[in-house]
């Protein structure tokens, strides 16, 4: 079971719809056009279109599986006293006193540019169930990072 926000769920549904209703028909049309050109054994366009169709079908199956196992979190049942999924956490890196704010989301919603990190990432796992004021140590590729949780809000 995969927990996610309503926004993340809606985004996955939209991506699946585009894959199934826009991209897949385009690829099928490209296959039909390439097939009409004759000899398939040396037809690069045909083989490229078939590879693209296979890639799309794999992505469609993956998104369908994620959606089948997805559960949307009821935001009204969450509390803001501990770090959990959909918590917006402001923290300070104790090594250089820089502040950063991240929202913990499901792995399928993670996007560092939007300030969303996965709860399954090293930082996300270290922050889970912690409270404001606590310090955590996180093992990251560059070594050990020490963070202090400044505040927790519901995303």
mmCIF file with all atom_site columns, C-alpha atoms in Angstrom:
data_model
loop_
_atom_site.group_PDB
_atom_site.id
_atom_site.type_symbol
_atom_site.label_atom_id
_atom_site.label_alt_id
_atom_site.label_comp_id
_atom_site.label_asym_id
_atom_site.label_entity_id
_atom_site.label_seq_id
_atom_site.pdbx_PDB_ins_code
_atom_site.Cartn_x
_atom_site.Cartn_y
_atom_site.Cartn_z
_atom_site.occupancy
_atom_site.B_iso_or_equiv
_atom_site.pdbx_formal_charge
_atom_site.auth_seq_id
_atom_site.auth_comp_id
_atom_site.auth_asym_id
_atom_site.auth_atom_id
_atom_site.pdbx_PDB_model_num
ATOM 1   C CA . UNK A 1 1   ? 0.000  0.000  0.000   1.00 0.00 ? 1   UNK A CA 1
ATOM 2   C CA . UNK A 1 2   ? 1.340  3.441  -0.935  1.00 0.00 ? 2   UNK A CA 1
ATOM 3   C CA . UNK A 1 3   ? 0.103  6.530  0.908   1.00 0.00 ? 3   UNK A CA 1
ATOM 4   C CA . UNK A 1 4   ? 0.054  9.832  -0.959  1.00 0.00 ? 4   UNK A CA 1
ATOM 5   C CA . UNK A 1 5   ? -1.543 13.237 -1.091  1.00 0.00 ? 5   UNK A CA 1
ATOM 6   C CA . UNK A 1 6   ? -4.665 13.993 -3.120  1.00 0.00 ? 6   UNK A CA 1
ATOM 7   C CA . UNK A 1 7   ? -2.513 16.222 -5.345  1.00 0.00 ? 7   UNK A CA 1
ATOM 8   C CA . UNK A 1 8   ? -0.067 13.380 -6.025  1.00 0.00 ? 8   UNK A CA 1
ATOM 9   C CA . UNK A 1 9   ? -2.878 10.938 -6.735  1.00 0.00 ? 9   UNK A CA 1
ATOM 10  C CA . UNK A 1 10  ? -4.544 13.355 -9.169  1.00 0.00 ? 10  UNK A CA 1
ATOM 11  C CA . UNK A 1 11  ? -1.220 13.954 -10.925 1.00 0.00 ? 11  UNK A CA 1
ATOM 12  C CA . UNK A 1 12  ? -0.681 10.194 -11.400 1.00 0.00 ? 12  UNK A CA 1
ATOM 13  C CA . UNK A 1 13  ? -4.206 9.800  -12.789 1.00 0.00 ? 13  UNK A CA 1
ATOM 14  C CA . UNK A 1 14  ? -3.544 12.641 -15.266 1.00 0.00 ? 14  UNK A CA 1
ATOM 15  C CA . UNK A 1 15  ? -0.207 11.106 -16.332 1.00 0.00 ? 15  UNK A CA 1
ATOM 16  C CA . UNK A 1 16  ? -1.834 7.713  -16.871 1.00 0.00 ? 16  UNK A CA 1
ATOM 17  C CA . UNK A 1 17  ? -4.635 9.303  -18.893 1.00 0.00 ? 17  UNK A CA 1
ATOM 18  C CA . UNK A 1 18  ? -2.113 11.075 -21.142 1.00 0.00 ? 18  UNK A CA 1
ATOM 19  C CA . UNK A 1 19  ? -0.111 7.883  -21.637 1.00 0.00 ? 19  UNK A CA 1
ATOM 20  C CA . UNK A 1 20  ? -3.193 5.832  -22.530 1.00 0.00 ? 20  UNK A CA 1
ATOM 21  C CA . UNK A 1 21  ? -5.208 8.377  -24.505 1.00 0.00 ? 21  UNK A CA 1
ATOM 22  C CA . UNK A 1 22  ? -2.590 10.564 -26.203 1.00 0.00 ? 22  UNK A CA 1
ATOM 23  C CA . UNK A 1 23  ? 0.844  8.957  -26.443 1.00 0.00 ? 23  UNK A CA 1
ATOM 24  C CA . UNK A 1 24  ? -0.136 5.317  -26.993 1.00 0.00 ? 24  UNK A CA 1
ATOM 25  C CA . UNK A 1 25  ? -2.469 6.101  -29.938 1.00 0.00 ? 25  UNK A CA 1
ATOM 26  C CA . UNK A 1 26  ? 0.315  8.225  -31.501 1.00 0.00 ? 26  UNK A CA 1
ATOM 27  C CA . UNK A 1 27  ? 2.763  5.328  -31.253 1.00 0.00 ? 27  UNK A CA 1
ATOM 28  C CA . UNK A 1 28  ? 0.233  2.881  -32.668 1.00 0.00 ? 28  UNK A CA 1
ATOM 29  C CA . UNK A 1 29  ? -0.305 5.241  -35.587 1.00 0.00 ? 29  UNK A CA 1
ATOM 30  C CA . UNK A 1 30  ? 3.471  5.437  -36.158 1.00 0.00 ? 30  UNK A CA 1
ATOM 31  C CA . UNK A 1 31  ? 3.648  1.623  -36.164 1.00 0.00 ? 31  UNK A CA 1
ATOM 32  C CA . UNK A 1 32  ? 0.849  1.427  -38.731 1.00 0.00 ? 32  UNK A CA 1
ATOM 33  C CA . UNK A 1 33  ? 2.584  4.008  -40.958 1.00 0.00 ? 33  UNK A CA 1
ATOM 34  C CA . UNK A 1 34  ? 5.909  2.191  -40.743 1.00 0.00 ? 34  UNK A CA 1
ATOM 35  C CA . UNK A 1 35  ? 4.232  -1.151 -41.461 1.00 0.00 ? 35  UNK A CA 1
ATOM 36  C CA . UNK A 1 36  ? 2.710  0.315  -44.640 1.00 0.00 ? 36  UNK A CA 1
ATOM 37  C CA . UNK A 1 37  ? 6.208  1.119  -45.957 1.00 0.00 ? 37  UNK A CA 1
ATOM 38  C CA . UNK A 1 38  ? 6.929  -2.505 -46.653 1.00 0.00 ? 38  UNK A CA 1
ATOM 39  C CA . UNK A 1 39  ? 9.739  -4.816 -45.516 1.00 0.00 ? 39  UNK A CA 1
ATOM 40  C CA . UNK A 1 40  ? 9.690  -4.854 -41.698 1.00 0.00 ? 40  UNK A CA 1
ATOM 41  C CA . UNK A 1 41  ? 13.014 -6.658 -41.227 1.00 0.00 ? 41  UNK A CA 1
ATOM 42  C CA . UNK A 1 42  ? 15.074 -3.568 -42.129 1.00 0.00 ? 42  UNK A CA 1
ATOM 43  C CA . UNK A 1 43  ? 12.522 -0.878 -41.275 1.00 0.00 ? 43  UNK A CA 1
ATOM 44  C CA . UNK A 1 44  ? 14.134 1.302  -38.571 1.00 0.00 ? 44  UNK A CA 1
ATOM 45  C CA . UNK A 1 45  ? 10.997 3.410  -38.044 1.00 0.00 ? 45  UNK A CA 1
ATOM 46  C CA . UNK A 1 46  ? 8.930  0.296  -37.366 1.00 0.00 ? 46  UNK A CA 1
ATOM 47  C CA . UNK A 1 47  ? 11.394 -1.109 -34.820 1.00 0.00 ? 47  UNK A CA 1
ATOM 48  C CA . UNK A 1 48  ? 11.778 2.282  -33.079 1.00 0.00 ? 48  UNK A CA 1
ATOM 49  C CA . UNK A 1 49  ? 8.004  2.669  -32.841 1.00 0.00 ? 49  UNK A CA 1
ATOM 50  C CA . UNK A 1 50  ? 7.650  -0.879 -31.448 1.00 0.00 ? 50  UNK A CA 1
ATOM 51  C CA . UNK A 1 51  ? 10.316 -0.123 -28.814 1.00 0.00 ? 51  UNK A CA 1
ATOM 52  C CA . UNK A 1 52  ? 8.509  3.081  -27.884 1.00 0.00 ? 52  UNK A CA 1
ATOM 53  C CA . UNK A 1 53  ? 5.219  1.172  -27.626 1.00 0.00 ? 53  UNK A CA 1
ATOM 54  C CA . UNK A 1 54  ? 6.832  -1.380 -25.330 1.00 0.00 ? 54  UNK A CA 1
ATOM 55  C CA . UNK A 1 55  ? 8.295  1.391  -23.148 1.00 0.00 ? 55  UNK A CA 1
ATOM 56  C CA . UNK A 1 56  ? 4.924  3.151  -22.931 1.00 0.00 ? 56  UNK A CA 1
ATOM 57  C CA . UNK A 1 57  ? 3.078  -0.052 -22.057 1.00 0.00 ? 57  UNK A CA 1
ATOM 58  C CA . UNK A 1 58  ? 5.593  -0.672 -19.266 1.00 0.00 ? 58  UNK A CA 1
ATOM 59  C CA . UNK A 1 59  ? 5.045  2.830  -17.867 1.00 0.00 ? 59  UNK A CA 1
ATOM 60  C CA . UNK A 1 60  ? 1.267  2.385  -18.114 1.00 0.00 ? 60  UNK A CA 1
ATOM 61  C CA . UNK A 1 61  ? 1.404  -0.915 -16.201 1.00 0.00 ? 61  UNK A CA 1
ATOM 62  C CA . UNK A 1 62  ? 3.643  0.660  -13.541 1.00 0.00 ? 62  UNK A CA 1
ATOM 63  C CA . UNK A 1 63  ? 1.323  3.665  -13.049 1.00 0.00 ? 63  UNK A CA 1
ATOM 64  C CA . UNK A 1 64  ? -1.726 1.378  -12.948 1.00 0.00 ? 64  UNK A CA 1
ATOM 65  C CA . UNK A 1 65  ? -0.072 -0.742 -10.242 1.00 0.00 ? 65  UNK A CA 1
ATOM 66  C CA . UNK A 1 66  ? 0.842  2.338  -8.196  1.00 0.00 ? 66  UNK A CA 1
ATOM 67  C CA . UNK A 1 67  ? -2.711 3.694  -8.457  1.00 0.00 ? 67  UNK A CA 1
ATOM 68  C CA . UNK A 1 68  ? -4.215 0.316  -7.572  1.00 0.00 ? 68  UNK A CA 1
ATOM 69  C CA . UNK A 1 69  ? -2.181 0.299  -4.333  1.00 0.00 ? 69  UNK A CA 1
ATOM 70  C CA . UNK A 1 70  ? -2.520 4.027  -3.581  1.00 0.00 ? 70  UNK A CA 1
ATOM 71  C CA . UNK A 1 71  ? -4.351 5.364  -0.561  1.00 0.00 ? 71  UNK A CA 1
ATOM 72  C CA . UNK A 1 72  ? -5.033 9.091  -0.319  1.00 0.00 ? 72  UNK A CA 1
ATOM 73  C CA . UNK A 1 73  ? -4.265 10.505 3.118   1.00 0.00 ? 73  UNK A CA 1
ATOM 74  C CA . UNK A 1 74  ? -7.055 12.320 4.922   1.00 0.00 ? 74  UNK A CA 1
ATOM 75  C CA . UNK A 1 75  ? -5.328 15.555 5.974   1.00 0.00 ? 75  UNK A CA 1
ATOM 76  C CA . UNK A 1 76  ? -7.869 16.164 8.759   1.00 0.00 ? 76  UNK A CA 1
ATOM 77  C CA . UNK A 1 77  ? -6.625 13.075 10.618  1.00 0.00 ? 77  UNK A CA 1
ATOM 78  C CA . UNK A 1 78  ? -2.995 14.227 10.740  1.00 0.00 ? 78  UNK A CA 1
ATOM 79  C CA . UNK A 1 79  ? -1.449 16.102 13.633  1.00 0.00 ? 79  UNK A CA 1
ATOM 80  C CA . UNK A 1 80  ? 1.387  18.596 13.391  1.00 0.00 ? 80  UNK A CA 1
ATOM 81  C CA . UNK A 1 81  ? 3.311  17.560 16.513  1.00 0.00 ? 81  UNK A CA 1
ATOM 82  C CA . UNK A 1 82  ? 5.469  14.841 14.877  1.00 0.00 ? 82  UNK A CA 1
ATOM 83  C CA . UNK A 1 83  ? 7.096  14.573 11.467  1.00 0.00 ? 83  UNK A CA 1
ATOM 84  C CA . UNK A 1 84  ? 5.071  12.276 9.208   1.00 0.00 ? 84  UNK A CA 1
ATOM 85  C CA . UNK A 1 85  ? 4.019  11.935 5.602   1.00 0.00 ? 85  UNK A CA 1
ATOM 86  C CA . UNK A 1 86  ? 2.915  15.337 4.206   1.00 0.00 ? 86  UNK A CA 1
ATOM 87  C CA . UNK A 1 87  ? 4.653  17.253 7.015   1.00 0.00 ? 87  UNK A CA 1
ATOM 88  C CA . UNK A 1 88  ? 6.429  20.440 6.013   1.00 0.00 ? 88  UNK A CA 1
ATOM 89  C CA . UNK A 1 89  ? 9.627  20.484 8.066   1.00 0.00 ? 89  UNK A CA 1
ATOM 90  C CA . UNK A 1 90  ? 11.887 23.481 8.561   1.00 0.00 ? 90  UNK A CA 1
ATOM 91  C CA . UNK A 1 91  ? 15.335 22.434 9.736   1.00 0.00 ? 91  UNK A CA 1
ATOM 92  C CA . UNK A 1 92  ? 18.827 23.770 10.234  1.00 0.00 ? 92  UNK A CA 1
ATOM 93  C CA . UNK A 1 93  ? 21.984 22.045 9.034   1.00 0.00 ? 93  UNK A CA 1
ATOM 94  C CA . UNK A 1 94  ? 24.158 22.286 12.152  1.00 0.00 ? 94  UNK A CA 1
ATOM 95  C CA . UNK A 1 95  ? 27.410 22.106 10.153  1.00 0.00 ? 95  UNK A CA 1
ATOM 96  C CA . UNK A 1 96  ? 26.868 25.428 8.351   1.00 0.00 ? 96  UNK A CA 1
ATOM 97  C CA . UNK A 1 97  ? 23.731 26.886 10.022  1.00 0.00 ? 97  UNK A CA 1
ATOM 98  C CA . UNK A 1 98  ? 21.826 26.888 6.720   1.00 0.00 ? 98  UNK A CA 1
ATOM 99  C CA . UNK A 1 99  ? 18.059 26.551 6.901   1.00 0.00 ? 99  UNK A CA 1
ATOM 100 C CA . UNK A 1 100 ? 16.002 24.397 4.585   1.00 0.00 ? 100 UNK A CA 1
ATOM 101 C CA . UNK A 1 101 ? 12.362 23.451 4.325   1.00 0.00 ? 101 UNK A CA 1
ATOM 102 C CA . UNK A 1 102 ? 11.099 20.197 2.832   1.00 0.00 ? 102 UNK A CA 1
ATOM 103 C CA . UNK A 1 103 ? 7.748  18.452 2.632   1.00 0.00 ? 103 UNK A CA 1
ATOM 104 C CA . UNK A 1 104 ? 7.843  14.675 3.132   1.00 0.00 ? 104 UNK A CA 1
ATOM 105 C CA . UNK A 1 105 ? 5.900  12.904 0.386   1.00 0.00 ? 105 UNK A CA 1
ATOM 106 C CA . UNK A 1 106 ? 5.549  9.455  -1.153  1.00 0.00 ? 106 UNK A CA 1
ATOM 107 C CA . UNK A 1 107 ? 8.403  8.361  -3.447  1.00 0.00 ? 107 UNK A CA 1
ATOM 108 C CA . UNK A 1 108 ? 6.164  8.933  -6.481  1.00 0.00 ? 108 UNK A CA 1
ATOM 109 C CA . UNK A 1 109 ? 5.647  12.601 -5.584  1.00 0.00 ? 109 UNK A CA 1
ATOM 110 C CA . UNK A 1 110 ? 9.238  13.465 -4.645  1.00 0.00 ? 110 UNK A CA 1
ATOM 111 C CA . UNK A 1 111 ? 10.664 16.477 -6.499  1.00 0.00 ? 111 UNK A CA 1
ATOM 112 C CA . UNK A 1 112 ? 13.573 18.325 -4.922  1.00 0.00 ? 112 UNK A CA 1
ATOM 113 C CA . UNK A 1 113 ? 12.940 21.460 -7.042  1.00 0.00 ? 113 UNK A CA 1
ATOM 114 C CA . UNK A 1 114 ? 9.494  21.729 -5.435  1.00 0.00 ? 114 UNK A CA 1
ATOM 115 C CA . UNK A 1 115 ? 10.933 21.072 -1.967  1.00 0.00 ? 115 UNK A CA 1
ATOM 116 C CA . UNK A 1 116 ? 9.403  17.588 -1.758  1.00 0.00 ? 116 UNK A CA 1
ATOM 117 C CA . UNK A 1 117 ? 11.529 14.692 -0.514  1.00 0.00 ? 117 UNK A CA 1
ATOM 118 C CA . UNK A 1 118 ? 10.589 11.053 -0.211  1.00 0.00 ? 118 UNK A CA 1
ATOM 119 C CA . UNK A 1 119 ? 9.814  9.593  3.202   1.00 0.00 ? 119 UNK A CA 1
ATOM 120 C CA . UNK A 1 120 ? 11.965 6.667  2.060   1.00 0.00 ? 120 UNK A CA 1
ATOM 121 C CA . UNK A 1 121 ? 15.037 8.869  1.473   1.00 0.00 ? 121 UNK A CA 1
ATOM 122 C CA . UNK A 1 122 ? 17.752 8.885  4.159   1.00 0.00 ? 122 UNK A CA 1
ATOM 123 C CA . UNK A 1 123 ? 16.733 12.372 5.359   1.00 0.00 ? 123 UNK A CA 1
ATOM 124 C CA . UNK A 1 124 ? 13.027 11.493 5.257   1.00 0.00 ? 124 UNK A CA 1
ATOM 125 C CA . UNK A 1 125 ? 13.519 8.330  7.278   1.00 0.00 ? 125 UNK A CA 1
ATOM 126 C CA . UNK A 1 126 ? 15.687 10.116 9.854   1.00 0.00 ? 126 UNK A CA 1
ATOM 127 C CA . UNK A 1 127 ? 13.021 12.806 10.347  1.00 0.00 ? 127 UNK A CA 1
ATOM 128 C CA . UNK A 1 128 ? 10.014 10.471 10.711  1.00 0.00 ? 128 UNK A CA 1
ATOM 129 C CA . UNK A 1 129 ? 8.298  10.606 14.119  1.00 0.00 ? 129 UNK A CA 1
ATOM 130 C CA . UNK A 1 130 ? 10.627 13.325 15.419  1.00 0.00 ? 130 UNK A CA 1
ATOM 131 C CA . UNK A 1 131 ? 9.379  16.528 17.076  1.00 0.00 ? 131 UNK A CA 1
ATOM 132 C CA . UNK A 1 132 ? 10.373 20.189 16.813  1.00 0.00 ? 132 UNK A CA 1
ATOM 133 C CA . UNK A 1 133 ? 13.622 20.926 18.626  1.00 0.00 ? 133 UNK A CA 1
ATOM 134 C CA . UNK A 1 134 ? 15.061 17.427 18.151  1.00 0.00 ? 134 UNK A CA 1
ATOM 135 C CA . UNK A 1 135 ? 18.418 16.903 16.468  1.00 0.00 ? 135 UNK A CA 1
ATOM 136 C CA . UNK A 1 136 ? 18.949 14.023 14.046  1.00 0.00 ? 136 UNK A CA 1
ATOM 137 C CA . UNK A 1 137 ? 21.970 12.547 12.357  1.00 0.00 ? 137 UNK A CA 1
ATOM 138 C CA . UNK A 1 138 ? 21.578 11.381 8.796   1.00 0.00 ? 138 UNK A CA 1
ATOM 139 C CA . UNK A 1 139 ? 24.021 9.243  6.849   1.00 0.00 ? 139 UNK A CA 1
ATOM 140 C CA . UNK A 1 140 ? 24.252 10.780 3.370   1.00 0.00 ? 140 UNK A CA 1
ATOM 141 C CA . UNK A 1 141 ? 26.718 10.016 0.559   1.00 0.00 ? 141 UNK A CA 1
ATOM 142 C CA . UNK A 1 142 ? 28.949 12.902 1.720   1.00 0.00 ? 142 UNK A CA 1
ATOM 143 C CA . UNK A 1 143 ? 29.090 11.582 5.303   1.00 0.00 ? 143 UNK A CA 1
ATOM 144 C CA . UNK A 1 144 ? 27.032 12.346 8.399   1.00 0.00 ? 144 UNK A CA 1
ATOM 145 C CA . UNK A 1 145 ? 24.685 15.347 8.348   1.00 0.00 ? 145 UNK A CA 1
ATOM 146 C CA . UNK A 1 146 ? 23.384 16.777 11.622  1.00 0.00 ? 146 UNK A CA 1
ATOM 147 C CA . UNK A 1 147 ? 20.015 18.532 11.439  1.00 0.00 ? 147 UNK A CA 1
ATOM 148 C CA . UNK A 1 148 ? 17.867 20.304 14.024  1.00 0.00 ? 148 UNK A CA 1
ATOM 149 C CA . UNK A 1 149 ? 14.103 20.368 13.422  1.00 0.00 ? 149 UNK A CA 1
ATOM 150 C CA . UNK A 1 150 ? 12.908 23.978 13.846  1.00 0.00 ? 150 UNK A CA 1
ATOM 151 C CA . UNK A 1 151 ? 9.212  23.619 13.018  1.00 0.00 ? 151 UNK A CA 1
ATOM 152 C CA . UNK A 1 152 ? 6.658  21.143 11.694  1.00 0.00 ? 152 UNK A CA 1
ATOM 153 C CA . UNK A 1 153 ? 3.530  22.073 9.735   1.00 0.00 ? 153 UNK A CA 1
ATOM 154 C CA . UNK A 1 154 ? 1.006  20.048 7.805   1.00 0.00 ? 154 UNK A CA 1
ATOM 155 C CA . UNK A 1 155 ? 1.691  20.328 4.076   1.00 0.00 ? 155 UNK A CA 1
#
